[in-house]
């Protein structure tokens, strides 16, 4: 079986090794999974590029999908042949977050899924949505669950709500799809008109080019009639938060997810107070939320947007493509 | 202008009188509305049939729609020409219910909308959904809002949830439509295969004929894979609650709305305890919830199911049609 | 070490056996606990009396406390010497209930704590409240957590709310104490004036003898000024639910816990609907809720009410005392 | 009757005029109140000092208490002789905030309570807590309700939670009292050891002098054992938010209330994201929340901390005392 390890920080240092097959024996409560696909997230890139320091020879990748090939004793949730996908925080099963639940991140604090096979506790996986390819399922654990938790769990989105989505990254595109599926209206932003056209094809009701309209938050508020939007998917951070605040209705909700524009910056705190906003810092979600999301996807027409699929052996190329920031949708690896 | 009053209990005692036009002068904070349509609810029937005693010569009907023809001073929410609809509990604007907020029911404790024109506080109305006919808007204030509050407000329905809907009355059909619009799965029941076929056409994923399958709750649980449903729209009351309880997953939610099978009866309370269910008694909803629902309808493809439209002058026939229990969808009056 | 097993249904069949010491070796993630006290719940009685069938030679008791004497590898939450208590549903760590989380009940589906020592996963325990004796800590896992979850988690009790508590059993007395500690008002009922006096000493603001006042629910509503109570701790079931419903304010909350008066009965469902009540079936709670409760107890002056302590060797007498229904507060065993 | 008007910005321009008595005739739904006391808030100071521009000759003051002397027709909530207090946002009765509900602020957008008598809709008032003096009741509408909503409504504070309170202003002292009354632990900060001693006397479990300990947020986290606090009452704004974020547990809640240190500033947004915090902008609260708070105060031993009482005629001195920032507790006016 193939294993890709990070010998040292840098995409070039992702090296392939081999491990003799058959070493994978599930212990009690464990399942052995033949991985078939993975997807790349910004978090994986941060690990590989060295922004997040990890142990030497770490196997990267948090998001993967495959099929169960063996079950250890006491396994109750899965059977051989089941199609499964991984969870981002394997220790966080349900309820509220806590340091001891979110410390473990596969492909970061422990070895990840850039390998053909893995044995791990069954609680580290959920079912993949019925009818999804492995590639499609592999796009979900980090990006889709972040969007799901932001809108559905923390935002308690209702049909008819308005959602402002920043950019066309993985979280944002899932947010467009999940919001539309729940009966909401969506405003999407991007610096590229071509990407905005694709966001519209995906369901966005309104689009704004934030390069040509730096007051995009104010514009968003006007578009929906002056009251302001109910939810913002804030992936930019300090440089975009001001416009997100400007876009919101009194009592609106901002899911603060990303750090794309930095880790701190000038924020108009008085506006948060005056508009009585709610801001939720969102770090992916727990396994029960992922199970709920799988159920929602199964009841929907949603198909993840896949930008491009690479062979696992071309993992370096895949990360370079991510680095180029030209993609629209998820970059996946096929094993 | 025409006015229909209930001279005494009984459909036959709904009598038409005339009032000179021009008496309608909106005071401060009031609007004058030219009513164009109304819909009939079981509550209206209970008033007209005498099950709910009302003052002599009461004007019945709680649900109507029309257009604003004049605005008094200080009116801020509406302008002449706006299409509006009524609210079931005009005093309950937002927040939780309380006796002083739900005491006033138009067409019951105070005069209702079986008349061509009305002057009342602007807070008694909301906008009608854009693009709806007056007849369609008139179906919403009682039945649709009850379904909305049951699923969206109290049930906090998420995409992917499963909803069991009893029968094909007004609340239940709106529940099918609102649940599907929010990305849920729906199981509908009826004693008529013909009505079940229509429920399916409306979006229901599964249907059960409760006449041929008295264990319909158990069947519903099996249909969705054994865990049980997340929500039940319980309109029957004591005779159906047992099967509703049987249908639910652990922690499931039952919206207890109706009294169609009586006001009390044998209930398996230990099962509520063992399955850790949540039961919510639901009496329509408040004005803010109606405004949220209007927004949701505007963002959706939902069209109310209208069984048949009668002219206001044929209000007696309309009530007799309601009494016959053969309708599917709402019975409306056109003014 | 001593072990008490249920050779066959019936208190007389609780037999003592010995097991050689030193067999207790904690595996990975497990701790070994020297149990020092246990408490008896109605659930334990139902097991011992045979109402709940269990496997032969089952070791009963769900609630116990003691100190950690050894920790296996990977144990992070505890260290030797820590004072701990058990959890009622060891598999339910956080989040919502589900059959696979509540199936396991110690002293029922698996062996319980009528023994001097136990090795089990660390996740089956929580810290005991600092300053509590082992006997006091042992009273908490079932009864106190049921009261906590009913009022604090499901009821979202606020200071100033009014709570109606039925009887003076374990859950009810903890409900009195937890409600008062959170700034609420409490009305307690009992058939014994002596017990009512003790409930008042514990903090109850008002008391009603339900034997002399069969309309105790109506009385409770009057006592607090006509609006009705916010919360009811309903431990009786079908025979008491009617008065609980009568006691509630519009929108009030009933925590449906017990089956003391049967498993089903005539319930005025129309009143649930008319008063827009919320009923929550409550089965104890999860481990995170127990941790929250421990923190609340540590910040409070609450001391569990212990009726009487028996030596573990006198476990039969302790169950007979429970059976006699004369106790006020918890019956504990000292090891 | 006396009336104080703001002839122009500046404390010196608060001028007394007289109005003939007997002009106060309550209309339908209105009550006439003989005001007996008022309290000063930072908001009143901002109006008087000219930071918030108001119409010429505005009567200032949002918070007052007194007794009902006459009721207009249709008044149902009050009777002559009732002791009442004002509401900060008279149009916001219940439910969520919205611009049309929070636009009206008495003593700002419309005339306030620096006068002996007022006629206004009954919905602009609530009962005062039984047993409170008029001075005590007058301290509540802005400061106490802000603390109540921050902790109880938005924060859903549970017994055992930890609350970090900044400074010893009106909101913060009420937060100490309300949190302790609900069974929480409190850490208070101040730049004055003398004020910290008084905060401790009021119930604070721990105190930190933020002048001598600029890393007071980190210290607060350590004091409670490393996990971090559950709630922060953030009245400082941009200069203090960083330490508030540092103090919080993962998933903790910050009630963002004040602008004492500016309207914008550098905020570590990545920390909000990483610690998955919830930030709520809080602007006082609605009338139903005030009614809930009154109930809670009546069930408690809480007495507002009054720094000093001035006669209404000395209103200029009272504002100068507020301006001096030396007070501990509320400054009140006695009429």
Coordinates of C-alpha atoms in Angstrom, one line a residue, chain A:
Chain A
X1 CA 0.0 0.0 0.0
X2 CA 1.1 3.6 -0.8
X3 CA 1.7 6.1 1.9
X4 CA 2.6 9.7 1.4
X5 CA 4.6 11.4 4.2
X6 CA 5.8 14.9 4.7
X7 CA 9.5 14.5 5.1
X8 CA 9.9 18.2 5.8
X9 CA 7.8 21.4 5.2
X10 CA 7.1 22.0 1.6
X11 CA 5.1 20.4 -1.2
X12 CA 8.3 19.0 -2.7
X13 CA 8.8 17.0 0.5
X14 CA 5.7 14.9 0.2
X15 CA 7.3 11.6 -0.5
X16 CA 5.8 8.2 -1.3
X17 CA 6.8 5.1 0.6
X18 CA 5.4 1.6 0.6
X19 CA 4.1 -0.5 3.4
X20 CA 3.6 -4.2 3.0
X21 CA -0.1 -5.0 2.7
X22 CA -1.9 -7.0 5.3
X23 CA -0.5 -5.0 8.2
X24 CA -4.0 -3.6 8.7
X25 CA -5.8 -5.6 11.3
X26 CA -8.7 -3.8 13.0
X27 CA -8.7 -4.0 16.8
X28 CA -11.8 -4.0 18.9
X29 CA -14.1 -1.1 17.9
X30 CA -11.9 -0.4 14.8
X31 CA -12.6 -0.7 11.1
X32 CA -10.2 -1.1 8.3
X33 CA -11.0 1.1 5.3
X34 CA -9.7 0.9 1.7
X35 CA -9.5 4.6 1.0
X36 CA -10.6 5.6 -2.6
X37 CA -10.4 9.4 -2.6
X38 CA -9.4 12.4 -0.6
X39 CA -9.9 16.1 -0.9
X40 CA -7.6 19.0 -0.2
X41 CA -8.4 21.8 2.2
X42 CA -6.6 25.0 3.1
X43 CA -5.8 23.3 6.4
X44 CA -4.0 20.5 4.6
X45 CA -2.0 23.1 2.6
X46 CA -1.1 24.9 5.8
X47 CA 0.3 21.6 7.1
X48 CA 2.2 20.7 3.9
X49 CA 3.5 24.2 3.4
X50 CA 4.8 24.3 7.0
X51 CA 2.5 27.1 8.4
X52 CA 1.2 24.5 10.9
X53 CA 4.2 22.6 12.3
X54 CA 3.7 18.8 12.5
X55 CA 5.8 15.8 13.6
X56 CA 8.4 14.5 11.1
X57 CA 7.1 12.2 8.4
X58 CA 3.5 13.0 9.2
X59 CA 1.0 11.5 6.7
X60 CA -1.2 14.5 5.7
X61 CA -4.9 14.9 4.7
X62 CA -7.9 15.1 6.9
X63 CA -10.7 14.3 4.4
X64 CA -11.1 11.0 2.7
X65 CA -13.6 8.4 1.6
X66 CA -13.5 4.7 0.9
X67 CA -15.1 1.4 1.7
X68 CA -14.9 -0.7 4.8
X69 CA -13.0 -3.9 4.2
X70 CA -12.8 -5.4 7.7
X71 CA -14.5 -4.8 11.1
X72 CA -13.0 -5.5 14.5
X73 CA -14.9 -6.9 17.4
X74 CA -17.7 -4.7 18.9
X75 CA -18.1 -2.7 15.8
X76 CA -21.8 -1.8 15.5
X77 CA -22.2 1.0 13.0
X78 CA -20.5 -0.4 9.9
X79 CA -20.2 -3.6 8.0
X80 CA -17.7 -4.6 5.2
X81 CA -18.6 -3.0 2.0
X82 CA -20.1 0.2 3.6
X83 CA -19.0 3.4 2.0
X84 CA -17.7 5.8 4.6
X85 CA -16.0 9.1 5.0
X86 CA -13.7 10.5 7.6
X87 CA -14.3 13.2 10.3
X88 CA -12.2 16.2 10.8
X89 CA -12.1 16.1 14.6
X90 CA -12.3 12.4 15.3
X91 CA -12.7 12.8 19.1
X92 CA -15.5 15.3 18.9
X93 CA -18.6 13.1 18.6
X94 CA -21.4 15.4 19.7
X95 CA -22.2 18.4 21.9
X96 CA -20.1 21.4 22.4
X97 CA -16.5 21.8 21.5
X98 CA -13.7 21.6 24.1
X99 CA -9.9 21.5 23.8
X100 CA -9.7 17.7 24.5
X101 CA -12.2 17.1 21.7
X102 CA -10.7 19.3 19.0
X103 CA -7.0 18.7 19.8
X104 CA -6.9 15.7 17.6
X105 CA -7.0 16.6 13.9
X106 CA -6.2 13.8 11.5
X107 CA -3.3 14.8 9.1
X108 CA -2.0 17.3 11.7
X109 CA -1.7 16.0 15.3
X110 CA -2.0 12.4 14.1
X111 CA -1.4 10.7 10.8
X112 CA -3.9 11.4 8.0
X113 CA -5.3 9.8 5.0
X114 CA -2.7 10.1 2.2
X115 CA -2.5 6.3 2.1
X116 CA -4.4 3.4 0.5
X117 CA -5.7 1.9 3.7
X118 CA -6.3 2.8 7.3
X119 CA -7.4 1.1 10.5
X120 CA -9.1 3.4 13.0
X121 CA -11.9 3.5 15.5
X122 CA -15.3 3.3 13.9
X123 CA -16.3 6.5 15.6
X124 CA -13.8 8.3 13.4
X125 CA -16.0 7.8 10.4
X126 CA -19.6 8.3 9.2
X127 CA -21.5 6.9 6.3
X128 CA -21.0 8.6 3.0
X129 CA -24.2 10.0 1.4
X130 CA -25.9 7.3 -0.6
X131 CA -25.3 7.7 -4.3
X132 CA -22.2 9.8 -3.9
X133 CA -18.9 8.8 -5.6
X134 CA -15.9 8.4 -3.3
X135 CA -14.5 11.6 -4.7
X136 CA -17.7 13.5 -3.9
X137 CA -17.9 12.1 -0.4
X138 CA -14.2 13.0 0.2
X139 CA -15.0 16.7 -0.3
X140 CA -17.4 16.9 2.7
X141 CA -15.7 16.4 6.1
X142 CA -14.1 19.8 6.5
X143 CA -15.6 22.2 4.0
X144 CA -19.2 21.1 3.8
X145 CA -19.5 20.5 7.5
X146 CA -18.1 24.0 8.3
X147 CA -20.8 25.4 6.0
X148 CA -23.5 23.2 7.6
X149 CA -22.6 24.0 11.1
X150 CA -22.3 27.7 10.4
X151 CA -25.7 28.0 8.8
X152 CA -27.8 25.1 10.2
X153 CA -26.5 24.5 13.7
X154 CA -25.2 27.9 14.9
X155 CA -27.2 30.1 12.5
X156 CA -30.4 28.1 12.8
X157 CA -31.2 29.2 9.3
X158 CA -34.8 29.3 8.3
X159 CA -36.4 29.1 4.9
X160 CA -36.5 32.7 3.6
X161 CA -33.4 33.9 5.4
X162 CA -30.8 35.7 3.4
X163 CA -27.2 34.5 3.4
X164 CA -24.1 36.5 2.2
X165 CA -21.3 34.2 1.1
X166 CA -17.7 35.5 0.6
X167 CA -15.8 34.1 -2.3
X168 CA -16.1 30.8 -4.0
X169 CA -13.9 28.6 -1.9
X170 CA -15.0 25.2 -0.7
X171 CA -16.9 26.3 2.4
X172 CA -18.6 29.1 0.5
X173 CA -19.8 27.0 -2.4
X174 CA -21.2 24.4 0.0
X175 CA -22.8 27.3 1.9
X176 CA -24.5 28.4 -1.3
X177 CA -25.9 24.9 -2.0
X178 CA -26.9 24.1 1.6
X179 CA -28.6 27.5 2.0
X180 CA -30.5 27.1 -1.2
X181 CA -31.5 23.6 -0.3
X182 CA -33.0 24.9 3.0
X183 CA -35.1 27.5 1.2
X184 CA -32.9 30.6 1.8
X185 CA -31.8 33.4 -0.6
X186 CA -28.1 33.8 -1.3
X187 CA -25.8 36.6 -2.3
X188 CA -22.4 35.5 -3.4
X189 CA -19.2 37.6 -3.8
X190 CA -16.1 37.1 -5.8
X191 CA -13.4 39.1 -7.5
X192 CA -14.0 37.2 -10.7
X193 CA -17.1 37.6 -12.9
X194 CA -16.6 34.2 -14.3
X195 CA -16.7 32.6 -10.9
X196 CA -19.8 34.7 -10.0
X197 CA -21.5 33.3 -13.1
X198 CA -20.8 29.8 -11.9
X199 CA -22.0 30.7 -8.4
X200 CA -25.2 31.8 -10.0
X201 CA -25.5 28.6 -11.9
X202 CA -25.1 26.9 -8.5
X203 CA -28.1 28.8 -7.1
X204 CA -26.9 32.2 -5.9
X205 CA -29.7 34.7 -6.3
X206 CA -27.5 37.7 -6.4
X207 CA -23.8 38.2 -7.0
X208 CA -21.4 41.1 -6.3
X209 CA -17.9 41.6 -7.6
X210 CA -16.0 42.8 -4.5
X211 CA -13.1 44.1 -6.6
X212 CA -15.3 46.5 -8.5
X213 CA -17.6 47.2 -5.5
X214 CA -15.5 47.6 -2.4
X215 CA -18.7 48.5 -0.5
X216 CA -20.0 45.1 -1.2
X217 CA -21.5 44.7 2.3
X218 CA -23.5 47.9 1.9
X219 CA -24.6 46.7 -1.6
X220 CA -25.7 43.4 -0.2
X221 CA -27.9 45.1 2.3
X222 CA -29.5 47.3 -0.4
X223 CA -30.1 44.3 -2.7
X224 CA -32.3 42.6 -0.2
X225 CA -34.3 45.7 0.6
X226 CA -32.6 47.6 3.3
X227 CA -33.0 45.4 6.4
X228 CA -29.8 43.6 5.9
X229 CA -28.8 40.0 5.6
X230 CA -29.5 37.3 8.2
X231 CA -26.2 35.4 7.9
X232 CA -22.7 36.0 6.6
X233 CA -20.2 33.3 5.8
X234 CA -17.1 35.3 6.8
X235 CA -14.0 33.5 5.5
X236 CA -11.8 36.6 5.0
X237 CA -11.3 37.7 8.5
X238 CA -10.1 41.2 9.6
X239 CA -10.1 42.8 6.2
X240 CA -13.6 41.7 5.3
X241 CA -15.4 41.7 8.6
X242 CA -16.2 45.4 8.4
X243 CA -18.3 45.0 5.2
X244 CA -19.8 41.8 6.7
X245 CA -21.0 43.9 9.7
X246 CA -22.3 46.5 7.3
X247 CA -24.3 43.9 5.4
X248 CA -26.2 42.5 8.4
X249 CA -29.6 43.2 9.7
X250 CA -30.1 44.1 13.3
X251 CA -29.5 40.9 15.2
X252 CA -27.9 39.2 12.2
X253 CA -25.4 36.4 12.4
X254 CA -21.8 36.2 11.2
X255 CA -20.1 32.9 11.0
X256 CA -16.4 33.8 11.5
X257 CA -14.4 31.0 9.8
X258 CA -11.4 32.1 8.0
X259 CA -8.1 33.9 8.4
X260 CA -7.5 34.5 4.7
X261 CA -6.8 38.2 5.2
X262 CA -4.8 37.9 8.5
X263 CA -5.1 37.0 12.1
X264 CA -6.1 40.4 13.5
X265 CA -7.1 43.8 12.3
X266 CA -9.2 46.9 12.9
X267 CA -12.8 45.9 13.7
X268 CA -15.7 48.4 14.2
X269 CA -16.7 46.9 17.5
X270 CA -19.3 49.7 18.1
X271 CA -21.2 48.5 15.0
X272 CA -21.4 45.0 16.4
X273 CA -22.9 46.5 19.5
X274 CA -25.2 48.9 17.7
X275 CA -26.6 46.3 15.3
X276 CA -26.8 43.7 18.1
X277 CA -25.0 41.2 15.9
X278 CA -24.1 37.6 16.8
X279 CA -20.6 36.4 15.8
X280 CA -19.8 32.7 16.0
X281 CA -16.3 31.4 15.6
X282 CA -16.7 28.2 13.7
X283 CA -14.2 25.4 13.6
X284 CA -15.7 22.6 11.4
X285 CA -18.1 20.5 13.5
X286 CA -18.7 17.2 15.3
X287 CA -19.6 13.8 14.1
X288 CA -23.3 13.9 14.9
X289 CA -23.5 17.1 12.8
X290 CA -21.8 15.3 10.0
X291 CA -24.3 12.5 10.2
X292 CA -27.1 15.1 10.1
X293 CA -25.5 16.7 7.1
X294 CA -25.2 13.3 5.3
X295 CA -28.9 12.8 5.8
X296 CA -29.6 16.3 4.4
X297 CA -27.5 15.7 1.4
X298 CA -29.2 12.4 0.7
X299 CA -32.6 14.2 0.7
X300 CA -31.3 16.8 -1.7
X301 CA -30.1 17.2 -5.2
X302 CA -26.8 18.7 -4.0
X303 CA -23.6 17.5 -5.8
X304 CA -20.3 18.8 -4.6
X305 CA -18.5 21.0 -7.1
X306 CA -15.2 19.2 -8.0
X307 CA -12.7 21.4 -9.7
X308 CA -10.3 18.7 -10.7
X309 CA -9.3 15.2 -9.8
X310 CA -5.6 14.2 -9.5
X311 CA -4.2 10.7 -9.0
X312 CA -2.9 10.1 -5.5
X313 CA 0.5 9.7 -7.0
X314 CA 0.2 13.3 -8.3
X315 CA -0.5 14.7 -4.8
X316 CA 2.3 17.3 -5.3
X317 CA 0.6 18.7 -8.4
X318 CA -2.7 18.8 -6.6
X319 CA -1.3 20.9 -3.8
X320 CA 0.4 23.2 -6.3
X321 CA -3.0 23.6 -8.0
X322 CA -4.5 24.5 -4.7
X323 CA -1.7 27.0 -4.1
X324 CA -2.4 28.7 -7.4
X325 CA -5.8 29.8 -6.1
X326 CA -7.4 29.4 -9.6
X327 CA -9.8 26.6 -8.7
X328 CA -13.5 26.7 -8.3
X329 CA -14.7 23.9 -6.1
X330 CA -12.8 21.1 -4.4
X331 CA -9.6 19.5 -5.6
X332 CA -9.7 15.8 -5.1
X333 CA -7.3 12.9 -5.2
X334 CA -8.3 9.5 -6.6
X335 CA -6.6 6.6 -5.1

